[in-house]
Amino acid sequence: MHDFLSAMVFSTLLSISFGPVALIILGQSITYGCRTALPGALGAAVADAVFAAVAFIGLRSIETVWVAHNQLLAWAAIAYLFCLGAITFKKTTSAVSTQRAAGFLPVFLLTLTSPLTIAAISSYAVASGAQLDGSGIYLNLLGVLVGSLLGQMLYVMVGAMINKTLAKRLDFGWLNRASGLCLIGFAAWQMVRVPVP
């Protein structure tokens, strides 16, 4: 049980760090309410659990493929963030396009483009001395999944509270433009950091 709680606390703290995934989930929840943001939150949590499985099981071949295609994954994420930022910036009130943009699969794939997550989880596994044999690996994986989902749900709930409190006074056009610019800014920042393949 200690492994589960330790992995859950670590994963919760890791997942509440603010980045493009958090911005997407928060924006979705503010604009359309908590139910529409749940698939994205689950997608991010499952992606973190996939990273944990790779880190915990130590599948060197999968990790090697991930590292070998790191630049390609990073550029795919940059392109996705630019597109999503542009769509969000010029969006009016179309719930359908936002639901597609912030659904399970897009957020899952976007989360998988962050190699820092697997590095953080691998570091956690080594530093904590987590038991990764027998039932220990399952408790750790479950802890990462639950913890990540708790962290994402924080953004969902904060967005839902803002939606409920300010729904009548909030200018969603302005919010969409601000969110779009932030997503484009994240993409531009990543472009500077990621070397051209």
Tab-separated table of C-alpha atoms in Angstrom:
chain	number	residue	atom	x	y	z
A	1	MET	CA	0.000	0.000	0.000
A	2	HIS	CA	2.957	2.312	0.648
A	3	ASP	CA	4.025	2.003	-3.016
A	4	PHE	CA	0.545	2.965	-4.199
A	5	LEU	CA	0.353	6.043	-1.952
A	6	SER	CA	3.898	7.145	-2.729
A	7	ALA	CA	3.380	6.806	-6.507
A	8	MET	CA	0.018	8.577	-6.256
A	9	VAL	CA	1.452	11.575	-4.394
A	10	PHE	CA	4.402	11.837	-6.799
A	11	SER	CA	2.168	11.567	-9.864
A	12	THR	CA	-0.299	14.149	-8.531
A	13	LEU	CA	2.503	16.644	-7.962
A	14	LEU	CA	3.991	15.895	-11.386
A	15	SER	CA	0.663	16.307	-13.202
A	16	ILE	CA	-0.275	19.669	-11.674
A	17	SER	CA	2.735	21.355	-13.258
A	18	PHE	CA	1.239	23.845	-15.716
A	19	GLY	CA	1.811	23.241	-19.408
A	20	PRO	CA	-0.108	22.885	-22.668
A	21	VAL	CA	-2.090	19.830	-21.519
A	22	ALA	CA	-3.213	21.628	-18.357
A	23	LEU	CA	-4.128	24.701	-20.422
A	24	ILE	CA	-6.239	22.603	-22.805
A	25	ILE	CA	-8.087	20.841	-19.979
A	26	LEU	CA	-8.599	24.058	-18.003
A	27	GLY	CA	-9.817	25.979	-21.067
A	28	GLN	CA	-12.208	23.197	-22.020
A	29	SER	CA	-13.665	23.114	-18.514
A	30	ILE	CA	-14.011	26.910	-18.285
A	31	THR	CA	-15.676	27.185	-21.666
A	32	TYR	CA	-17.971	24.159	-21.712
A	33	GLY	CA	-18.055	22.757	-18.201
A	34	CYS	CA	-16.471	19.886	-16.397
A	35	ARG	CA	-18.030	16.970	-18.296
A	36	THR	CA	-16.441	17.962	-21.609
A	37	ALA	CA	-12.981	18.180	-19.994
A	38	LEU	CA	-13.106	14.701	-18.417
A	39	PRO	CA	-11.992	12.746	-21.538
A	40	GLY	CA	-8.907	14.950	-21.887
A	41	ALA	CA	-8.069	14.560	-18.195
A	42	LEU	CA	-8.362	10.778	-18.533
A	43	GLY	CA	-6.224	10.829	-21.690
A	44	ALA	CA	-3.417	12.670	-19.878
A	45	ALA	CA	-3.614	10.277	-16.906
A	46	VAL	CA	-3.487	7.166	-19.115
A	47	ALA	CA	-0.502	8.589	-21.022
A	48	ASP	CA	1.310	9.116	-17.705
A	49	ALA	CA	0.516	5.508	-16.775
A	50	VAL	CA	1.961	4.335	-20.121
A	51	PHE	CA	5.146	6.278	-19.374
A	52	ALA	CA	5.221	4.692	-15.911
A	53	ALA	CA	4.819	1.210	-17.402
A	54	VAL	CA	7.757	1.830	-19.743
A	55	ALA	CA	9.871	3.248	-16.903
A	56	PHE	CA	8.927	0.583	-14.341
A	57	ILE	CA	9.141	-2.465	-16.563
A	58	GLY	CA	12.342	-1.193	-18.123
A	59	LEU	CA	11.489	-2.133	-21.667
A	60	ARG	CA	14.730	-0.857	-23.135
A	61	SER	CA	13.604	-1.450	-26.702
A	62	ILE	CA	10.497	0.741	-26.309
A	63	GLU	CA	12.459	3.367	-24.405
A	64	THR	CA	15.126	3.337	-27.139
A	65	VAL	CA	12.486	3.830	-29.845
A	66	TRP	CA	10.998	6.703	-27.832
A	67	VAL	CA	14.367	8.373	-27.430
A	68	ALA	CA	15.329	7.739	-31.074
A	69	HIS	CA	12.162	9.444	-32.291
A	70	ASN	CA	12.184	12.134	-29.641
A	71	GLN	CA	12.691	14.992	-32.124
A	72	LEU	CA	9.986	13.722	-34.466
A	73	LEU	CA	7.530	13.415	-31.564
A	74	ALA	CA	8.471	16.891	-30.340
A	75	TRP	CA	7.888	18.434	-33.793
A	76	ALA	CA	4.542	16.611	-34.103
A	77	ALA	CA	3.537	18.088	-30.744
A	78	ILE	CA	4.654	21.560	-31.846
A	79	ALA	CA	2.576	21.301	-35.027
A	80	TYR	CA	-0.430	20.113	-33.021
A	81	LEU	CA	-0.074	22.979	-30.521
A	82	PHE	CA	0.201	25.560	-33.321
A	83	CYS	CA	-2.913	24.176	-35.038
A	84	LEU	CA	-4.863	23.911	-31.803
A	85	GLY	CA	-3.761	27.429	-30.822
A	86	ALA	CA	-4.872	28.873	-34.161
A	87	ILE	CA	-8.222	27.034	-34.027
A	88	THR	CA	-8.807	28.141	-30.434
A	89	PHE	CA	-7.818	31.747	-31.208
A	90	LYS	CA	-10.399	32.144	-33.974
A	91	LYS	CA	-13.107	29.992	-32.388
A	92	THR	CA	-16.413	31.562	-31.468
A	93	THR	CA	-18.619	29.231	-29.434
A	94	SER	CA	-18.450	25.944	-31.308
A	95	ALA	CA	-18.471	23.262	-28.625
A	96	VAL	CA	-18.031	20.446	-31.128
A	97	SER	CA	-14.607	21.497	-32.383
A	98	THR	CA	-13.342	22.069	-28.854
A	99	GLN	CA	-14.579	18.684	-27.707
A	100	ARG	CA	-12.660	17.088	-30.557
A	101	ALA	CA	-9.546	19.125	-29.770
A	102	ALA	CA	-9.620	18.259	-26.060
A	103	GLY	CA	-10.869	14.686	-26.273
A	104	PHE	CA	-9.175	11.563	-24.930
A	105	LEU	CA	-7.001	10.655	-27.928
A	106	PRO	CA	-5.536	14.104	-28.800
A	107	VAL	CA	-4.620	14.836	-25.166
A	108	PHE	CA	-3.280	11.278	-24.715
A	109	LEU	CA	-1.037	11.671	-27.789
A	110	LEU	CA	0.062	15.187	-26.822
A	111	THR	CA	1.022	13.975	-23.335
A	112	LEU	CA	3.055	11.135	-24.887
A	113	THR	CA	5.236	13.687	-26.702
A	114	SER	CA	6.794	14.816	-23.412
A	115	PRO	CA	9.987	12.813	-22.828
A	116	LEU	CA	10.512	14.733	-19.578
A	117	THR	CA	7.636	12.764	-18.039
A	118	ILE	CA	9.321	9.393	-18.560
A	119	ALA	CA	12.569	10.845	-17.217
A	120	ALA	CA	10.768	12.159	-14.118
A	121	ILE	CA	8.992	8.845	-13.489
A	122	SER	CA	12.214	6.874	-14.021
A	123	SER	CA	13.984	9.167	-11.552
A	124	TYR	CA	11.165	8.667	-9.067
A	125	ALA	CA	11.407	4.872	-9.371
A	126	VAL	CA	15.157	4.945	-8.678
A	127	ALA	CA	15.071	7.591	-5.933
A	128	SER	CA	12.118	6.127	-4.039
A	129	GLY	CA	13.329	2.540	-4.140
A	130	ALA	CA	9.867	1.505	-5.313
A	131	GLN	CA	9.174	-2.236	-5.296
A	132	LEU	CA	8.820	-3.078	-8.980
A	133	ASP	CA	8.413	-6.827	-8.753
A	134	GLY	CA	5.313	-8.925	-8.155
A	135	SER	CA	2.299	-6.904	-7.078
A	136	GLY	CA	4.500	-3.859	-6.370
A	137	ILE	CA	4.634	-2.876	-10.025
A	138	TYR	CA	0.841	-2.940	-10.291
A	139	LEU	CA	0.425	-0.854	-7.142
A	140	ASN	CA	2.926	1.688	-8.480
A	141	LEU	CA	1.217	1.843	-11.885
A	142	LEU	CA	-2.183	2.253	-10.258
A	143	GLY	CA	-0.737	4.973	-8.036
A	144	VAL	CA	0.610	6.878	-11.055
A	145	LEU	CA	-2.723	6.574	-12.890
A	146	VAL	CA	-4.812	7.686	-9.902
A	147	GLY	CA	-2.388	10.465	-8.951
A	148	SER	CA	-2.231	11.841	-12.481
A	149	LEU	CA	-6.009	11.763	-12.769
A	150	LEU	CA	-6.305	13.621	-9.447
A	151	GLY	CA	-3.910	16.295	-10.713
A	152	GLN	CA	-5.818	16.709	-13.984
A	153	MET	CA	-9.125	16.788	-12.107
A	154	LEU	CA	-7.841	19.812	-10.224
A	155	TYR	CA	-7.793	21.725	-13.533
A	156	VAL	CA	-11.198	20.320	-14.475
A	157	MET	CA	-12.755	21.429	-11.179
A	158	VAL	CA	-11.115	24.880	-11.158
A	159	GLY	CA	-12.326	25.432	-14.721
A	160	ALA	CA	-15.833	24.300	-13.807
A	161	MET	CA	-15.897	26.690	-10.824
A	162	ILE	CA	-14.779	29.589	-13.025
A	163	ASN	CA	-17.425	28.594	-15.576
A	164	LYS	CA	-20.150	28.517	-12.930
A	165	THR	CA	-19.062	31.734	-11.219
A	166	LEU	CA	-18.326	33.872	-14.261
A	167	ALA	CA	-20.410	32.246	-17.002
A	168	LYS	CA	-22.646	35.281	-17.493
A	169	ARG	CA	-19.805	37.802	-17.294
A	170	LEU	CA	-17.019	35.919	-19.065
A	171	ASP	CA	-16.152	36.951	-22.615
A	172	PHE	CA	-15.445	33.540	-24.152
A	173	GLY	CA	-14.147	35.161	-27.345
A	174	TRP	CA	-11.451	36.902	-25.300
A	175	LEU	CA	-10.765	33.672	-23.375
A	176	ASN	CA	-10.373	31.723	-26.628
A	177	ARG	CA	-7.972	34.337	-28.026
A	178	ALA	CA	-5.905	34.304	-24.809
A	179	SER	CA	-5.830	30.475	-24.700
A	180	GLY	CA	-4.938	30.297	-28.391
A	181	LEU	CA	-2.050	32.730	-27.939
A	182	CYS	CA	-0.785	30.748	-24.925
A	183	LEU	CA	-0.846	27.483	-26.896
A	184	ILE	CA	0.972	29.135	-29.816
A	185	GLY	CA	3.453	30.547	-27.286
A	186	PHE	CA	4.078	27.073	-25.839
A	187	ALA	CA	4.663	25.777	-29.367
A	188	ALA	CA	7.045	28.623	-30.221
A	189	TRP	CA	8.966	28.042	-26.976
A	190	GLN	CA	9.317	24.340	-27.856
A	191	MET	CA	10.505	25.246	-31.371
A	192	VAL	CA	13.397	27.168	-29.863
A	193	ARG	CA	14.304	24.284	-27.542
A	194	VAL	CA	13.990	21.343	-29.964
A	195	PRO	CA	16.785	20.896	-32.536
A	196	VAL	CA	15.790	20.473	-36.166
A	197	PRO	CA	15.981	16.758	-37.134
